[in-house]
Short mmCIF file of C-alpha atoms in Angstrom, two decimals:
data_model
loop_
_atom_site.label_atom_id
_atom_site.label_comp_id
_atom_site.label_asym_id
_atom_site.label_seq_id
_atom_site.Cartn_x
_atom_site.Cartn_y
_atom_site.Cartn_z
CA UNK A 1 -169.03 49.81 45.47
CA UNK A 2 -171.37 50.11 42.54
CA UNK A 3 -174.02 47.94 41.36
CA UNK A 4 -175.73 48.30 38.05
CA UNK A 5 -179.06 46.41 37.50
CA UNK A 6 -182.29 46.48 36.22
CA UNK A 7 -185.75 45.57 37.69
CA UNK A 8 -186.85 42.41 39.23
CA UNK A 9 -183.94 40.78 37.01
CA UNK A 10 -180.93 38.53 38.28
CA UNK A 11 -179.51 41.94 39.85
CA UNK A 12 -182.37 41.82 42.23
CA UNK A 13 -180.45 38.89 44.36
CA UNK A 14 -177.39 41.28 44.08
CA UNK A 15 -179.14 43.98 45.93
CA UNK A 16 -180.66 41.89 48.48
CA UNK A 17 -177.27 40.06 48.86
CA UNK A 18 -175.91 43.79 49.69
CA UNK A 19 -178.61 44.63 51.96
CA UNK A 20 -177.83 41.32 53.80
CA UNK A 21 -174.17 42.28 54.28
CA UNK A 22 -175.00 45.77 55.10
CA UNK A 23 -172.32 47.07 52.88
CA UNK A 24 -172.61 50.26 51.51
CA UNK A 25 -173.20 50.79 47.71
CA UNK A 26 -174.70 53.10 44.80
CA UNK A 27 -177.24 51.48 42.78
CA UNK A 28 -177.56 52.14 39.03
CA UNK A 29 -180.32 51.35 37.09
CA UNK A 30 -179.20 50.44 33.58
CA UNK A 31 -180.64 50.24 30.20
CA UNK A 32 -180.55 46.93 28.35
CA UNK A 33 -181.02 44.96 25.05
CA UNK A 34 -181.19 47.65 22.14
CA UNK A 35 -180.83 50.70 24.69
CA UNK A 36 -177.51 49.34 26.21
CA UNK A 37 -174.68 52.07 26.16
CA UNK A 38 -171.22 51.81 24.98
CA UNK A 39 -170.13 52.82 28.51
CA UNK A 40 -171.80 49.86 30.18
CA UNK A 41 -170.65 47.36 27.44
CA UNK A 42 -167.15 48.15 28.35
CA UNK A 43 -167.83 46.79 32.11
CA UNK A 44 -170.12 44.22 30.86
CA UNK A 45 -169.53 43.05 26.98
CA UNK A 46 -172.83 40.65 27.08
CA UNK A 47 -175.02 43.76 28.30
CA UNK A 48 -176.50 41.82 30.91
CA UNK A 49 -177.22 42.74 34.44
CA UNK A 50 -175.89 42.59 37.19
CA UNK A 51 -172.28 44.07 37.56
CA UNK A 52 -170.56 44.97 40.33
CA UNK A 53 -167.91 47.49 40.66
CA UNK A 54 -165.43 47.56 43.49
CA UNK A 55 -162.28 49.45 42.89
CA UNK A 56 -160.71 47.88 40.00
CA UNK A 57 -162.87 44.87 40.33
CA UNK A 58 -165.64 44.15 38.11
CA UNK A 59 -167.89 40.95 38.53
CA UNK A 60 -170.54 40.49 36.08
CA UNK A 61 -172.05 36.71 37.15
CA UNK A 62 -174.65 37.02 39.98
CA UNK A 63 -173.70 34.02 41.81
CA UNK A 64 -169.97 35.17 42.00
CA UNK A 65 -171.44 38.56 43.37
CA UNK A 66 -173.13 37.29 46.15
CA UNK A 67 -170.23 35.04 47.20
CA UNK A 68 -167.85 37.85 46.95
CA UNK A 69 -170.39 40.32 49.03
CA UNK A 70 -171.02 37.53 51.26
CA UNK A 71 -167.27 37.06 52.10
CA UNK A 72 -166.85 40.80 52.65
CA UNK A 73 -169.26 40.60 55.56
CA UNK A 74 -167.50 38.17 57.66
CA UNK A 75 -169.29 39.17 60.98
CA UNK A 76 -172.92 38.25 59.16
CA UNK A 77 -171.77 34.30 58.58
CA UNK A 78 -173.31 34.42 55.39
CA UNK A 79 -170.79 32.03 53.79
CA UNK A 80 -169.72 28.67 54.63
CA UNK A 81 -167.87 28.31 58.13
CA UNK A 82 -166.18 25.14 57.26
CA UNK A 83 -165.34 22.42 54.87
CA UNK A 84 -168.47 20.56 55.57
CA UNK A 85 -170.86 23.37 54.80
CA UNK A 86 -168.68 24.63 51.89
CA UNK A 87 -169.18 21.48 50.15
CA UNK A 88 -173.17 21.51 50.73
CA UNK A 89 -172.93 25.39 49.76
CA UNK A 90 -171.20 24.60 46.41
CA UNK A 91 -173.50 21.70 45.36
CA UNK A 92 -176.52 23.92 46.23
CA UNK A 93 -175.33 27.15 44.47
CA UNK A 94 -173.95 24.96 41.29
CA UNK A 95 -177.23 22.97 41.18
CA UNK A 96 -179.25 26.13 41.34
CA UNK A 97 -177.28 27.75 38.36
CA UNK A 98 -177.03 24.60 36.43
CA UNK A 99 -180.43 23.21 36.40
CA UNK A 100 -182.82 25.24 38.27
CA UNK A 101 -182.50 28.58 36.50
CA UNK A 102 -181.48 27.11 33.05
CA UNK A 103 -185.21 26.36 31.86
CA UNK A 104 -186.22 29.75 33.26
CA UNK A 105 -183.51 31.61 31.34
CA UNK A 106 -184.36 29.57 28.22
CA UNK A 107 -188.00 30.81 28.52
CA UNK A 108 -186.82 34.42 28.89
CA UNK A 109 -184.32 34.34 25.79
CA UNK A 110 -187.17 33.08 23.52
CA UNK A 111 -189.84 35.25 24.68
CA UNK A 112 -187.97 38.62 24.25
CA UNK A 113 -184.02 38.51 24.78
CA UNK A 114 -183.30 36.61 21.89
CA UNK A 115 -183.50 38.28 18.19
CA UNK A 116 -186.99 37.26 16.59
CA UNK A 117 -185.82 34.72 14.03
CA UNK A 118 -184.04 32.86 16.79
CA UNK A 119 -187.11 32.34 19.14
CA UNK A 120 -189.01 29.27 19.42
CA UNK A 121 -192.09 27.99 21.64
CA UNK A 122 -190.18 26.70 24.48
CA UNK A 123 -192.74 26.67 27.03
CA UNK A 124 -193.42 22.91 27.38
CA UNK A 125 -189.82 21.95 27.35
CA UNK A 126 -189.23 24.33 29.98
CA UNK A 127 -191.77 23.43 32.16
CA UNK A 128 -190.85 19.58 31.51
CA UNK A 129 -187.24 20.59 32.70
CA UNK A 130 -188.15 23.11 35.42
CA UNK A 131 -190.25 20.21 37.32
CA UNK A 132 -187.27 17.71 36.96
CA UNK A 133 -185.16 20.27 38.74
CA UNK A 134 -187.80 21.12 41.08
CA UNK A 135 -187.82 17.53 42.35
CA UNK A 136 -184.21 17.23 42.38
CA UNK A 137 -184.52 20.24 44.64
CA UNK A 138 -186.80 18.84 46.89
CA UNK A 139 -184.52 15.83 47.52
CA UNK A 140 -181.34 18.45 47.78
CA UNK A 141 -183.51 20.16 50.91
CA UNK A 142 -184.92 17.29 52.64
CA UNK A 143 -184.23 17.69 56.48
CA UNK A 144 -183.02 21.48 55.80
CA UNK A 145 -184.64 24.52 56.98
CA UNK A 146 -182.23 26.54 54.83
CA UNK A 147 -180.66 26.14 51.25
CA UNK A 148 -177.39 25.07 52.54
CA UNK A 149 -176.75 25.20 56.22
CA UNK A 150 -178.63 25.05 59.41
CA UNK A 151 -178.67 29.20 58.92
CA UNK A 152 -179.21 31.49 56.39
CA UNK A 153 -176.55 32.33 53.81
CA UNK A 154 -176.34 33.64 50.01
CA UNK A 155 -177.57 30.19 48.82
CA UNK A 156 -180.63 31.22 50.56
CA UNK A 157 -180.67 34.68 48.43
CA UNK A 158 -179.95 32.84 45.29
CA UNK A 159 -182.33 30.10 46.00
CA UNK A 160 -185.26 32.21 46.96
CA UNK A 161 -185.15 34.79 43.90
CA UNK A 162 -184.75 31.82 41.59
CA UNK A 163 -187.94 30.40 43.01
CA UNK A 164 -189.91 33.73 42.91
CA UNK A 165 -188.52 34.06 39.17
CA UNK A 166 -190.16 30.59 38.43
CA UNK A 167 -193.26 31.60 40.07
CA UNK A 168 -193.41 35.06 38.14
CA UNK A 169 -192.58 33.26 34.79
CA UNK A 170 -195.88 30.63 35.35
CA UNK A 171 -193.93 27.62 36.32
CA UNK A 172 -195.85 25.21 38.85
CA UNK A 173 -194.07 25.66 42.44
CA UNK A 174 -194.69 23.15 45.03
CA UNK A 175 -196.52 24.36 48.15
CA UNK A 176 -193.39 23.37 50.28
CA UNK A 177 -191.09 25.48 47.99
CA UNK A 178 -193.60 28.50 47.96
CA UNK A 179 -193.40 28.47 51.58
CA UNK A 180 -189.46 28.23 51.95
CA UNK A 181 -189.47 31.24 49.41
CA UNK A 182 -192.18 33.43 51.17
CA UNK A 183 -190.38 32.97 54.32
CA UNK A 184 -187.06 34.38 52.72
CA UNK A 185 -188.81 37.09 51.50
CA UNK A 186 -190.02 38.55 54.76
CA UNK A 187 -186.63 39.16 56.00
CA UNK A 188 -185.88 42.89 56.30
CA UNK A 189 -182.94 43.04 53.81
CA UNK A 190 -184.87 41.54 51.14
CA UNK A 191 -187.81 44.01 51.99
CA UNK A 192 -185.06 46.78 51.73
CA UNK A 193 -184.12 45.67 48.34
CA UNK A 194 -187.70 45.24 46.94
CA UNK A 195 -188.32 49.13 47.97
CA UNK A 196 -184.67 50.23 46.27
CA UNK A 197 -185.68 48.30 43.05
CA UNK A 198 -189.21 49.73 42.96
CA UNK A 199 -187.92 53.31 43.54
CA UNK A 200 -185.08 53.05 40.79
CA UNK A 201 -186.08 50.48 38.44
#
């Protein structure tokens, strides 16, 4: 199994997931934007990260990678165990990708990912959208200690990394959510993932 990634991008959540799952993998730091290689574009036509290759399977969406990795580590219980858990897990993951992450990705695109002529000042709009999503997230998390179930799952990797992204991008994250994120980042697998990223970029 091989994971292509780059720094503290969405690929960090994939590295973290693999560490939680205890799966053997090779990590390759990948050039992006104008420096992306033709070889990498043959795997991921958008030239983004992460990309996971497992035999003849190629996955290029980070949430799908997390779920695939989680299902491979059956003994770790990183995925839902019944229909009720699955419904809550799906709701949280879809919410994170569609609502919570969306304004953060908008900021990134307009800061450096889009060609210069297409960039706009979207700071205020992104902050408004993130705050709205943050309020909805707080409601979804009521009476829960984890993102989707009563234990740690791949939804927690997805949520904690997204909140860390929000914090690093200058968004105002509530004390309650920062406490949740910080608790997840104390996990051994997360620290191992951080060390790998720091070592290889």
